[in-house]
Coordinates of C-alpha atoms in Angstrom, one line a residue:
M1 CA -20.0 -42.4 81.2
Q2 CA -20.0 -45.8 82.7
Q3 CA -22.8 -44.5 85.2
D4 CA -25.1 -43.4 82.2
A5 CA -24.5 -46.9 80.5
N6 CA -25.5 -48.6 83.8
I7 CA -28.6 -46.6 84.2
W8 CA -29.7 -47.3 80.6
S9 CA -29.0 -50.9 81.0
R10 CA -31.1 -51.1 84.1
M11 CA -33.9 -49.2 82.2
R12 CA -33.8 -51.6 79.5
L13 CA -33.8 -54.5 81.8
K14 CA -36.8 -53.0 83.6
M15 CA -38.7 -52.4 80.5
G16 CA -38.1 -55.9 79.2
Q17 CA -39.2 -57.4 82.4
G18 CA -42.2 -55.2 82.4
V19 CA -43.1 -56.4 78.9
R20 CA -42.6 -60.1 79.7
S21 CA -44.6 -59.6 82.7
T22 CA -47.5 -57.9 80.9
Y23 CA -47.3 -60.5 78.2
K24 CA -47.3 -63.3 80.9
E25 CA -50.3 -61.9 82.7
H26 CA -52.3 -60.9 79.7
K27 CA -51.1 -63.4 77.1
L28 CA -54.5 -63.9 75.8
F29 CA -55.0 -60.2 75.1
W30 CA -51.7 -59.9 73.0
I31 CA -52.5 -63.4 71.1
A32 CA -55.9 -62.1 70.2
T33 CA -54.6 -58.8 69.2
L34 CA -51.9 -60.2 66.9
L35 CA -54.5 -62.7 65.3
I36 CA -56.8 -59.9 64.4
W37 CA -54.0 -57.9 63.0
L38 CA -52.6 -61.0 60.9
K39 CA -56.1 -62.1 59.7
T40 CA -57.1 -58.5 58.6
Y41 CA -53.9 -57.9 56.9
L42 CA -54.3 -61.6 55.3
A43 CA -57.8 -60.5 54.0
Y44 CA -56.3 -57.1 52.6
T45 CA -53.7 -59.1 50.5
L46 CA -55.1 -62.3 49.8
F47 CA -58.7 -61.6 49.5
F48 CA -59.6 -57.9 48.7
N49 CA -56.5 -57.5 46.7
V50 CA -56.1 -53.9 48.1
P51 CA -54.0 -51.9 45.5
V52 CA -50.8 -50.5 47.0
T53 CA -48.5 -48.1 44.9
N54 CA -46.0 -46.9 47.2
S55 CA -44.2 -47.8 50.5
A56 CA -46.3 -45.3 52.5
Q57 CA -49.5 -47.1 51.3
A58 CA -48.0 -50.4 52.2
F59 CA -46.8 -49.1 55.7
I60 CA -50.7 -47.8 56.3
L61 CA -52.2 -50.9 55.1
L62 CA -49.9 -52.9 57.7
I63 CA -50.6 -50.9 60.6
N64 CA -54.2 -49.8 60.3
P65 CA -55.7 -53.1 62.0
I66 CA -53.8 -52.3 65.2
S67 CA -55.9 -49.5 66.5
S68 CA -59.1 -51.5 66.1
A69 CA -57.7 -54.6 67.7
L70 CA -56.4 -52.8 70.8
F71 CA -59.9 -51.1 71.0
M72 CA -61.9 -54.1 70.8
F73 CA -59.9 -56.3 73.2
G74 CA -59.2 -53.5 75.7
F75 CA -62.7 -53.9 77.0
S76 CA -61.5 -57.4 78.5
F77 CA -59.7 -55.6 81.1
F78 CA -63.1 -54.6 82.8
F79 CA -63.6 -58.4 83.6
R80 CA -61.8 -60.6 85.7
G81 CA -60.8 -64.3 86.1
N82 CA -62.0 -66.7 83.3
V83 CA -64.8 -64.4 82.3
Q84 CA -62.0 -62.3 80.8
K85 CA -60.7 -65.3 78.9
W86 CA -64.2 -66.2 77.3
F87 CA -64.8 -62.4 76.8
I88 CA -61.5 -62.1 74.6
Y89 CA -62.6 -65.2 72.7
G90 CA -66.1 -63.9 72.1
T91 CA -64.7 -60.7 70.7
L92 CA -62.2 -62.6 68.7
F93 CA -65.2 -64.6 67.5
V94 CA -67.5 -61.7 66.4
A95 CA -64.6 -59.7 65.0
T96 CA -63.7 -62.7 62.8
L97 CA -67.2 -63.2 61.6
I98 CA -67.4 -59.5 60.6
L99 CA -64.0 -59.7 58.7
Y100 CA -65.3 -63.2 57.1
A101 CA -68.8 -61.6 56.1
D102 CA -66.6 -58.7 54.4
I103 CA -64.7 -61.4 52.4
I104 CA -67.7 -63.3 51.2
F105 CA -69.5 -60.1 50.3
F106 CA -66.5 -58.8 48.6
R107 CA -66.3 -62.0 46.5
F108 CA -70.0 -61.7 45.4
F109 CA -70.2 -58.0 44.9
N110 CA -66.6 -56.7 44.8
D111 CA -67.6 -54.3 47.6
Y112 CA -67.4 -53.9 51.3
L113 CA -70.2 -54.3 53.6
T114 CA -72.0 -51.3 55.0
L115 CA -74.9 -51.0 57.5
P116 CA -77.7 -50.3 55.0
V117 CA -76.8 -53.6 53.1
L118 CA -77.2 -55.6 56.5
F119 CA -80.7 -54.3 56.8
Q120 CA -81.6 -56.0 53.4
T121 CA -82.5 -59.4 55.2
S122 CA -85.3 -60.1 52.8
N123 CA -82.7 -60.5 50.2
A124 CA -80.9 -63.1 52.2
E125 CA -82.8 -66.3 51.2
T126 CA -82.4 -65.8 47.4
I127 CA -78.8 -64.7 47.7
S128 CA -77.9 -67.9 49.8
A129 CA -78.4 -69.9 46.8
S130 CA -75.0 -68.8 45.5
L131 CA -73.1 -68.9 48.9
G132 CA -71.7 -72.4 48.2
S133 CA -69.8 -71.2 45.3
L134 CA -68.4 -68.4 47.4
L135 CA -66.6 -70.6 50.0
N136 CA -63.0 -71.6 49.7
W137 CA -60.4 -73.8 51.4
S138 CA -58.3 -70.6 52.0
D139 CA -61.1 -69.3 54.1
L140 CA -59.6 -71.7 56.9
L141 CA -56.7 -68.9 57.4
I142 CA -59.4 -66.7 58.6
V143 CA -61.8 -68.8 60.8
G144 CA -59.4 -71.8 61.6
D145 CA -58.2 -70.5 64.8
L146 CA -61.9 -70.2 66.1
I147 CA -62.1 -73.9 66.0
I148 CA -58.5 -74.6 67.4
L149 CA -58.6 -72.0 70.2
P150 CA -61.3 -73.6 72.5
F151 CA -59.2 -76.6 73.1
F152 CA -56.4 -74.5 74.4
L153 CA -58.6 -72.2 76.2
R154 CA -60.3 -75.0 78.3
K155 CA -56.7 -75.7 79.9
M156 CA -55.9 -72.0 80.5
D157 CA -56.3 -71.0 83.9
M158 CA -56.9 -67.2 84.2
S159 CA -58.7 -67.2 87.6
K160 CA -56.2 -65.0 89.1
N161 CA -56.5 -62.4 86.6
V162 CA -58.1 -59.1 88.2
A163 CA -60.1 -56.5 86.4
S164 CA -58.3 -53.2 85.8
R165 CA -59.8 -50.0 84.7
G166 CA -56.5 -48.5 84.3
R167 CA -55.4 -51.2 81.9
A168 CA -58.4 -50.7 79.9
I169 CA -57.9 -47.1 79.7
L170 CA -54.2 -47.6 78.8
A171 CA -55.5 -49.9 75.8
F172 CA -58.0 -47.4 74.7
V173 CA -55.4 -44.5 74.8
A174 CA -53.1 -46.7 72.7
A175 CA -55.8 -47.4 70.3
V176 CA -56.4 -43.7 69.9
V177 CA -52.8 -42.8 69.6
V178 CA -52.2 -45.6 66.9
F179 CA -55.3 -44.5 65.2
L180 CA -54.6 -40.7 65.1
G181 CA -51.0 -41.5 63.8
N182 CA -52.5 -43.8 61.1
L183 CA -55.0 -41.1 60.2
T184 CA -52.3 -38.4 60.0
L185 CA -50.2 -40.6 57.6
A186 CA -53.5 -41.3 55.5
E187 CA -54.5 -37.8 55.3
T188 CA -50.8 -37.1 54.3
E189 CA -51.1 -39.8 51.5
R190 CA -54.7 -38.8 50.6
P191 CA -56.1 -35.4 51.7
E192 CA -59.7 -35.1 52.6
L193 CA -60.0 -38.7 53.1
L194 CA -62.9 -38.9 55.2
T195 CA -65.1 -36.7 52.9
R196 CA -64.8 -39.3 50.4
A197 CA -67.2 -41.8 51.9
F198 CA -68.4 -42.9 48.4
D199 CA -64.8 -44.5 47.9
R200 CA -65.0 -47.5 50.3
E201 CA -61.8 -49.1 48.9
L202 CA -60.0 -45.9 49.7
L203 CA -61.2 -45.9 53.4
V204 CA -60.6 -49.6 54.1
K205 CA -57.0 -49.1 52.5
N206 CA -56.4 -46.1 54.8
I207 CA -58.3 -46.5 58.1
G208 CA -58.8 -50.4 58.1
T209 CA -61.9 -52.5 57.8
F210 CA -63.0 -52.5 61.4
N211 CA -62.5 -48.6 61.7
F212 CA -64.4 -48.4 58.3
H213 CA -67.4 -50.0 59.8
M214 CA -67.4 -47.8 62.7
Y215 CA -67.1 -44.8 60.4
D216 CA -70.0 -46.2 58.4
A217 CA -72.1 -46.3 61.4
L218 CA -71.5 -42.7 62.2
I219 CA -72.4 -41.8 58.6
Q220 CA -75.5 -43.9 58.9
S221 CA -76.5 -42.0 61.9
K222 CA -76.0 -38.8 60.1
T223 CA -77.9 -39.7 57.0
S224 CA -80.8 -40.9 59.1
A225 CA -81.2 -37.3 60.5
Q226 CA -81.1 -35.8 57.0
K227 CA -84.8 -36.3 56.1
A228 CA -85.8 -34.6 59.2
L229 CA -83.7 -31.6 58.9
A230 CA -84.1 -31.2 55.2
D231 CA -86.2 -28.2 53.7
S232 CA -87.1 -26.9 50.5
S233 CA -84.0 -24.7 50.1
E234 CA -81.9 -27.7 49.7
L235 CA -84.2 -28.7 46.5
S236 CA -83.7 -25.2 45.1
E237 CA -79.9 -25.9 45.1
V238 CA -80.3 -29.2 43.5
Q239 CA -82.7 -27.6 40.7
S240 CA -80.1 -24.8 40.0
F241 CA -77.6 -27.4 39.2
I242 CA -79.8 -29.6 37.1
D243 CA -80.8 -26.2 35.1
S244 CA -77.2 -25.6 34.5
K245 CA -76.7 -28.9 32.6
H246 CA -80.0 -29.2 30.9
A247 CA -79.8 -30.3 27.3
E248 CA -82.5 -29.1 24.9
P249 CA -84.1 -31.8 23.0
N250 CA -83.3 -32.6 19.4
P251 CA -86.3 -31.1 17.4
A252 CA -86.2 -34.0 14.9
M253 CA -86.8 -36.4 17.7
F254 CA -88.8 -34.7 20.4
G255 CA -92.2 -36.1 20.6
K256 CA -91.8 -38.2 17.4
Y257 CA -92.9 -41.4 19.0
K258 CA -95.6 -39.9 21.4
G259 CA -98.1 -42.4 22.3
K260 CA -96.0 -45.4 21.3
N261 CA -95.7 -48.5 23.7
V262 CA -92.5 -48.8 25.5
I263 CA -90.7 -52.1 26.4
V264 CA -87.4 -52.0 28.5
V265 CA -85.4 -55.2 29.1
S266 CA -83.0 -55.3 31.9
F267 CA -80.2 -57.4 30.5
E268 CA -78.8 -59.0 33.6
S269 CA -75.1 -58.9 34.2
A270 CA -74.4 -58.0 30.6
Q271 CA -71.0 -56.3 29.8
S272 CA -70.1 -54.9 26.3
F273 CA -66.9 -56.8 26.3
A274 CA -68.8 -59.9 25.6
V275 CA -71.1 -58.3 22.8
G276 CA -69.6 -59.4 19.5
L277 CA -67.3 -62.0 21.4
K278 CA -67.1 -65.4 19.9
A279 CA -66.7 -68.7 21.9
P280 CA -63.8 -70.9 21.2
N281 CA -65.6 -72.7 18.5
G282 CA -66.2 -69.6 16.6
Q283 CA -69.9 -69.4 17.4
E284 CA -71.4 -65.9 18.2
I285 CA -72.3 -65.5 21.8
T286 CA -74.8 -62.8 21.5
P287 CA -76.3 -63.2 17.8
N288 CA -79.8 -61.8 18.7
L289 CA -78.5 -58.7 20.4
N290 CA -75.9 -58.3 17.6
K291 CA -78.8 -58.4 15.1
L292 CA -80.9 -55.9 17.2
I293 CA -77.9 -53.4 17.3
K294 CA -77.6 -53.6 13.3
E295 CA -81.2 -52.4 13.1
S296 CA -81.3 -49.8 16.2
H297 CA -79.5 -46.9 17.9
S298 CA -76.7 -48.4 20.0
W299 CA -73.9 -46.6 22.3
D300 CA -70.5 -48.4 22.6
N301 CA -69.3 -46.1 25.3
F302 CA -72.3 -46.5 27.6
Y303 CA -71.5 -47.2 31.3
H304 CA -73.4 -48.5 34.3
N305 CA -73.6 -46.1 37.4
T306 CA -74.7 -48.7 40.0
G307 CA -73.4 -49.2 43.4
Q308 CA -74.2 -51.7 46.2
G309 CA -77.6 -52.3 44.9
K310 CA -76.6 -53.8 41.5
T311 CA -79.9 -54.6 39.6
A312 CA -82.0 -52.5 42.0
D313 CA -79.7 -49.5 41.6
A314 CA -79.9 -50.0 37.8
E315 CA -83.8 -49.9 38.0
F316 CA -83.8 -46.8 40.4
I317 CA -81.6 -45.0 37.9
L318 CA -83.5 -45.9 35.0
E319 CA -87.0 -44.8 36.7
N320 CA -85.7 -41.6 38.2
S321 CA -82.5 -40.5 36.5
I322 CA -80.9 -40.0 40.0
Y323 CA -77.7 -41.7 41.1
P324 CA -78.0 -44.6 43.4
L325 CA -76.6 -44.2 46.9
G326 CA -73.0 -44.8 47.6
R327 CA -74.0 -47.2 50.7
G328 CA -76.7 -49.8 50.6
A329 CA -79.6 -49.4 48.1
A330 CA -82.2 -46.7 47.9
F331 CA -84.8 -49.4 47.1
F332 CA -84.5 -50.5 50.9
T333 CA -83.2 -47.4 52.7
N334 CA -85.5 -44.8 51.0
G335 CA -88.2 -47.0 49.2
E336 CA -91.2 -45.0 50.5
N337 CA -89.7 -41.5 49.5
E338 CA -91.7 -39.3 47.2
F339 CA -90.6 -40.0 43.6
R340 CA -91.3 -38.5 40.2
A341 CA -90.6 -41.9 38.5
T342 CA -91.1 -42.6 34.9
P343 CA -94.3 -44.7 35.6
E344 CA -95.9 -41.7 37.4
M345 CA -94.8 -39.0 34.7
L346 CA -96.1 -41.1 31.7
K347 CA -99.4 -41.8 33.5
E348 CA -100.1 -38.1 32.9
D349 CA -100.0 -39.0 29.4
G350 CA -102.4 -41.8 29.7
Y351 CA -99.7 -44.8 30.1
Y352 CA -100.4 -48.0 31.8
S353 CA -97.3 -49.2 33.6
A354 CA -96.3 -52.9 34.5
V355 CA -93.1 -54.8 35.6
F356 CA -92.5 -58.4 34.8
H357 CA -90.1 -60.4 37.1
A358 CA -90.2 -64.0 37.9
N359 CA -89.1 -63.6 41.5
N360 CA -90.4 -63.1 45.0
K361 CA -92.2 -59.5 44.9
S362 CA -90.4 -58.5 48.0
F363 CA -86.9 -59.2 46.7
W364 CA -85.2 -55.7 46.7
N365 CA -88.2 -54.3 48.4
R366 CA -89.9 -54.1 45.0
D367 CA -93.5 -54.4 45.9
I368 CA -93.0 -51.3 48.3
V369 CA -90.8 -49.3 45.9
Y370 CA -92.9 -49.9 42.8
N371 CA -96.0 -48.3 44.5
S372 CA -93.8 -45.4 45.5
F373 CA -92.9 -45.3 41.6
G374 CA -96.5 -45.4 40.5
V375 CA -96.4 -48.8 38.7
D376 CA -99.8 -50.1 38.1
R377 CA -99.1 -53.8 37.9
F378 CA -96.3 -56.0 39.1
F379 CA -96.2 -59.3 37.7
S380 CA -94.1 -61.3 40.0
E381 CA -93.3 -65.1 40.8
T382 CA -97.1 -65.8 41.7
D383 CA -98.0 -64.9 38.1
Y384 CA -95.7 -67.4 36.7
D385 CA -95.8 -71.3 36.3
L386 CA -92.6 -72.3 38.4
G387 CA -93.6 -76.1 38.4
D388 CA -91.1 -77.6 36.2
P389 CA -87.6 -77.6 38.0
A390 CA -86.1 -78.1 34.6
D391 CA -87.2 -74.4 33.8
L392 CA -85.5 -73.1 36.9
T393 CA -82.1 -71.7 37.8
E394 CA -80.8 -70.9 41.3
W395 CA -82.3 -67.5 40.8
G396 CA -85.7 -68.3 39.3
L397 CA -87.4 -69.0 36.0
L398 CA -85.2 -69.4 32.9
D399 CA -85.4 -66.3 30.6
D400 CA -86.8 -68.0 27.6
K401 CA -89.8 -69.4 29.8
F402 CA -90.0 -66.1 31.5
F403 CA -90.7 -64.3 28.2
E404 CA -92.8 -67.1 26.8
Q405 CA -95.1 -66.9 29.9
S406 CA -94.8 -63.0 29.8
L407 CA -96.2 -62.5 26.3
P408 CA -99.9 -63.1 26.9
M409 CA -99.9 -61.1 30.1
L410 CA -98.3 -58.2 27.9
K411 CA -100.8 -58.4 25.1
D412 CA -103.6 -57.8 27.8
L413 CA -102.1 -54.6 28.9
P414 CA -104.1 -51.4 28.2
R415 CA -102.5 -49.4 25.5
P416 CA -100.3 -47.4 25.6
F417 CA -98.0 -49.1 28.0
Y418 CA -94.7 -48.7 29.7
S419 CA -93.3 -52.0 30.5
K420 CA -90.1 -53.4 32.3
F421 CA -88.8 -57.0 32.1
I422 CA -86.0 -58.0 34.3
T423 CA -84.2 -61.2 33.4
L424 CA -82.6 -63.7 35.7
T425 CA -80.6 -66.3 33.9
N426 CA -77.3 -64.6 33.3
H427 CA -76.6 -64.4 37.2
Y428 CA -73.6 -65.4 39.2
P429 CA -72.1 -68.2 39.4
F430 CA -73.5 -68.4 35.8
E431 CA -73.9 -72.2 35.8
M432 CA -76.7 -73.5 33.4
P433 CA -79.1 -76.2 35.0
K434 CA -78.7 -78.7 32.3
P435 CA -76.0 -79.6 29.6
E436 CA -78.4 -78.9 26.8
D437 CA -78.8 -75.4 28.2
E438 CA -75.2 -74.6 27.4
L439 CA -75.7 -73.3 23.9
V440 CA -71.9 -72.3 23.4
P441 CA -68.7 -73.9 24.8
P442 CA -67.0 -72.3 27.8
L443 CA -64.3 -69.9 27.4
E444 CA -60.8 -71.1 28.0
T445 CA -59.3 -69.0 30.7
S446 CA -58.0 -69.8 34.3
S447 CA -61.6 -68.6 35.8
T448 CA -64.4 -71.0 35.8
T449 CA -66.6 -68.1 36.5
L450 CA -65.6 -66.2 33.2
N451 CA -65.5 -69.3 31.3
H452 CA -69.4 -70.0 32.2
Y453 CA -70.3 -66.6 32.1
V454 CA -70.7 -66.7 28.3
Q455 CA -72.7 -69.7 28.5
A456 CA -75.2 -67.9 30.6
L457 CA -75.2 -64.8 28.5
A458 CA -75.8 -66.9 25.4
Y459 CA -78.8 -68.3 26.9
Q460 CA -80.0 -64.9 28.0
D461 CA -79.4 -63.7 24.4
M462 CA -81.3 -66.7 22.9
A463 CA -84.3 -65.8 25.1
L464 CA -84.3 -62.2 23.9
G465 CA -84.4 -63.5 20.3
K466 CA -87.4 -65.5 21.0
F467 CA -89.1 -62.5 23.0
I468 CA -88.6 -60.2 19.9
E469 CA -90.1 -62.8 17.7
G470 CA -93.0 -63.1 19.9
L471 CA -93.6 -59.4 19.8
K472 CA -93.4 -59.3 16.0
K473 CA -95.9 -62.2 15.8
D474 CA -98.6 -60.6 18.0
G475 CA -98.2 -57.3 16.2
T476 CA -96.8 -55.4 19.4
W477 CA -93.3 -54.8 17.8
D478 CA -94.1 -52.3 15.2
D479 CA -95.9 -49.9 17.7
T480 CA -93.2 -50.1 20.5
I481 CA -90.1 -48.4 21.3
F482 CA -87.9 -51.4 22.5
M483 CA -84.8 -50.8 24.8
V484 CA -82.2 -53.1 26.1
Y485 CA -79.6 -52.3 28.7
G486 CA -77.2 -54.1 30.7
D487 CA -77.7 -53.5 34.4
H488 CA -74.2 -53.8 35.8
Y489 CA -71.0 -55.8 35.6
G490 CA -71.2 -59.7 35.6
I491 CA -67.3 -60.3 36.2
S492 CA -65.8 -58.6 39.0
T493 CA -62.3 -57.5 39.4
N494 CA -61.7 -60.9 41.4
H495 CA -61.2 -62.3 37.9
N496 CA -58.8 -59.6 36.4
A497 CA -56.2 -62.3 35.8
A498 CA -58.4 -64.3 33.6
M499 CA -59.9 -61.2 32.0
A500 CA -56.3 -60.1 31.0
E501 CA -55.8 -63.4 29.3
L502 CA -59.2 -63.0 27.4
M503 CA -58.1 -59.5 26.3
N504 CA -54.3 -60.8 25.5
K505 CA -52.8 -58.5 28.1
D506 CA -50.1 -59.1 30.9
E507 CA -52.4 -57.5 33.4
L508 CA -55.3 -55.2 33.7
T509 CA -54.7 -51.5 34.5
P510 CA -57.4 -49.4 36.5
Y511 CA -58.2 -47.9 33.0
D512 CA -59.0 -51.4 31.6
V513 CA -61.1 -52.0 34.7
A514 CA -63.0 -48.9 34.3
Q515 CA -63.6 -49.6 30.6
L516 CA -65.2 -53.0 31.5
Q517 CA -67.9 -51.1 33.2
R518 CA -69.3 -50.5 29.9
V519 CA -72.8 -52.2 29.4
P520 CA -75.0 -52.6 26.2
F521 CA -77.6 -49.8 25.4
V522 CA -79.9 -50.4 22.6
I523 CA -82.9 -48.4 21.4
H524 CA -85.1 -49.6 18.7
L525 CA -87.6 -47.2 17.4
P526 CA -90.9 -48.1 15.5
G527 CA -90.2 -48.6 11.8
Q528 CA -86.5 -48.5 12.2
T529 CA -84.4 -50.8 10.0
K530 CA -81.0 -49.3 9.8
G531 CA -78.7 -49.3 12.9
V532 CA -77.0 -46.0 14.2
K533 CA -74.0 -46.4 16.4
H534 CA -73.1 -43.5 18.6
E535 CA -69.8 -42.8 19.9
D536 CA -70.9 -40.4 22.8
V537 CA -69.9 -41.2 26.2
A538 CA -73.1 -42.0 28.2
S539 CA -74.4 -44.0 31.0
Q540 CA -77.7 -45.3 32.7
I541 CA -78.4 -41.9 34.1
D542 CA -79.2 -40.6 30.6
I543 CA -81.9 -43.3 29.7
K544 CA -84.9 -41.6 31.3
P545 CA -84.5 -38.2 29.7
T546 CA -83.8 -39.6 26.4
L547 CA -86.9 -41.6 26.6
L548 CA -89.2 -38.8 27.9
H549 CA -88.2 -36.5 25.1
L550 CA -89.0 -39.2 22.5
L551 CA -92.4 -39.5 24.0
G552 CA -92.8 -35.6 23.9
Q553 CA -92.4 -35.0 27.6
D554 CA -90.9 -31.6 28.7
F555 CA -89.1 -32.2 32.0
K556 CA -87.4 -29.0 32.6
N557 CA -89.0 -28.4 36.0
E558 CA -88.1 -32.0 37.2
V559 CA -85.1 -33.3 38.9
L560 CA -83.3 -35.5 36.4
F561 CA -79.4 -35.7 36.6
G562 CA -79.0 -37.3 33.1
T563 CA -79.5 -35.6 29.6
D564 CA -81.1 -36.7 26.3
L565 CA -78.7 -38.8 24.3
F566 CA -80.2 -37.5 21.0
S567 CA -79.8 -33.7 22.1
K568 CA -76.7 -31.9 20.4
Q569 CA -76.1 -30.4 23.9
H570 CA -75.5 -33.7 25.6
K571 CA -72.1 -33.8 27.4
D572 CA -69.9 -36.8 27.2
Y573 CA -69.3 -38.0 30.6
A574 CA -70.3 -40.9 33.1
L575 CA -69.8 -40.9 36.7
F576 CA -69.2 -44.1 38.8
R577 CA -70.3 -44.5 42.4
D578 CA -66.9 -44.9 43.5
G579 CA -66.0 -41.4 42.2
S580 CA -64.6 -42.5 38.9
V581 CA -65.3 -40.3 35.9
V582 CA -65.2 -41.1 32.1
T583 CA -65.2 -38.1 29.6
D584 CA -64.7 -38.0 25.8
K585 CA -60.8 -37.3 26.6
T586 CA -60.1 -38.8 29.9
V587 CA -60.8 -41.5 32.5
Y588 CA -60.0 -41.0 36.2
T589 CA -60.2 -44.0 38.4
Q590 CA -58.5 -45.1 41.5
E591 CA -56.8 -41.7 41.8
T592 CA -55.2 -41.8 38.7
C593 CA -55.9 -39.9 35.3
Y594 CA -55.8 -41.7 32.1
D595 CA -56.0 -40.5 28.4
R596 CA -59.2 -42.2 27.2
Q597 CA -58.0 -42.8 23.8
T598 CA -54.7 -44.5 24.5
G599 CA -55.1 -45.8 28.0
E600 CA -51.8 -44.1 28.9
E601 CA -51.5 -42.5 32.4
V602 CA -51.4 -38.8 32.5
K603 CA -49.7 -36.9 35.2
D604 CA -49.7 -33.2 34.1
G605 CA -50.8 -31.0 31.2
E606 CA -54.2 -30.4 29.7
L607 CA -55.8 -33.8 30.2
A608 CA -54.5 -33.9 33.8
E609 CA -56.2 -30.8 34.5
M610 CA -59.4 -32.1 32.8
C611 CA -59.4 -35.0 35.2
K612 CA -59.2 -32.6 38.2
Q613 CA -62.1 -30.7 37.0
S614 CA -64.2 -33.8 36.2
T615 CA -63.5 -35.1 39.7
K616 CA -64.9 -31.9 41.1
Q617 CA -68.0 -32.2 39.1
S618 CA -68.6 -35.7 40.2
E619 CA -68.2 -34.9 43.8
K620 CA -70.7 -32.2 43.4
E621 CA -73.1 -34.0 41.4
L622 CA -73.1 -37.4 43.5
G623 CA -73.4 -35.2 46.7
L624 CA -76.4 -33.3 45.4
S625 CA -78.0 -36.7 44.3
D626 CA -77.5 -38.2 47.5
K627 CA -79.1 -35.0 49.1
V628 CA -82.2 -35.6 47.0
I629 CA -82.6 -39.3 48.2
Y630 CA -81.5 -38.8 51.9
G631 CA -83.5 -35.6 52.4
D632 CA -86.6 -37.1 50.5
L633 CA -86.4 -33.6 48.6
L634 CA -88.8 -34.6 45.9
R635 CA -91.6 -34.2 48.4
F636 CA -91.1 -30.6 48.2
L637 CA -91.3 -30.8 44.4
Q638 CA -94.6 -32.6 44.7
T639 CA -95.9 -30.0 47.1
S640 CA -94.9 -27.2 44.6
K641 CA -97.1 -29.1 42.0

């Protein structure tokens, strides 16, 4: 017994000496590994606010940075001497920049960076205008060591360190073992994890941000090959699904407005919670939109379907009734695909199409995409007078000046026309250029962003009112279908605490966050004076089929994932790009089912089963939509025509 104790004691001593020796010889390797581990975990908890609901998830979140850290720094063992030292620092530097880029991107878009987004370099100049407002002193927790470490490294002598392929292999093996253990736990917690590439938060939470980027690279290589391998049989599968959900038009509405002009206004960052809201002084924030709603068809339960492309995604959905991609934006990754967009389809009925946007024509690759969509004329910033700085925000021309300058151009268009106006003023960080532009007082919450949001929205609303008056004055209004839709959320979940204050709640649940994805949607029909409020659950995917039926176009053989909102066969549901689903009875989001009427969590029973079925529908529908884009499947539809 004593002998066994002595053997165990010697083994522990030897192991301890080995660990101390390894640490002493490769101190920088372990320090760098620890730093990346700590910084990544800090990013999860302080900046990404990754939701954790049980101890298993908390443990997975804690360990998932380890494998990528071991893997990255394992390459240092292929180098010797001080080269090894600076390789470790360089790797730490690059890894930190990637993590910091994730943090900045998350603050702006409430999402995680993907490779397709990195390819959107032509947007960098415009987006950089808001970068200053995204920086925070707390960022030093992530990047501060990069400034301090070089002073210590200059004094650190690693000239005696030798290259060791064995240690490198050991580090890689350890990384693989930790990753497989991590993945096993994650798959236990969330089965079929790696098949849910559209839910980036779920992936980051379970496999870690660096492993997510590696997985994203694999997905990118796979999707890049899809177009070359696609054939017409895949389109047949999509068309069968589309046929199964087709909603026949309402006979009373079909073709009733054939030949009428169409004006669509993309209402930047408008969310339904702010429509009808009043400022602290009792002043209406959106009086003109409120008035329009009273004289039009409107939908209270209308959601956006956008992903990482935001405004560009909303445009893509509007023109195609196809869901946006889960990664990046189709405007960039697949802008030269074959499409059957609204401008091209309406051209067959003699419509002239135009887009008005007082911004750089290449922003979001619009000059290329609009050509693919069949747009006849794109009025970009070169068509506008941008000479007066007082008329500009960080993002471009103020909306009232934009509409004012656009009216004469619109009047000169051939009739009938299909036109789209993309507004700019109500954009993050929602700060107006001059005090006199602040038409309402700010809100009084703990978030400056939310407080100023209503001021930018109020200005946008004022511009809308002036635009409508201008259309009435020049005689266009009475012969036009006029549509307004919110393109995407304006207030991200980074401001949930302030939003809870506004909604008089202690905190927001995932159900509340899903409901905040509602955006305004209004259709004013020629001659309409009385408003009609629709309670149906609907989304941006339904806009195109609704419009086409009003104009008398039969799209039975087209690929449209939405359905006509005036059809009696329209089904009440809305899909989000992260896999969340809202139906007339349930809300499924963040892996939780809720009763849509009460907001209460549902764990079993009829509603829970409905959630289960709706998620299957969501995964199938989003998957088929992605196939259409990645495989450029509409080229086969074009060929058949």
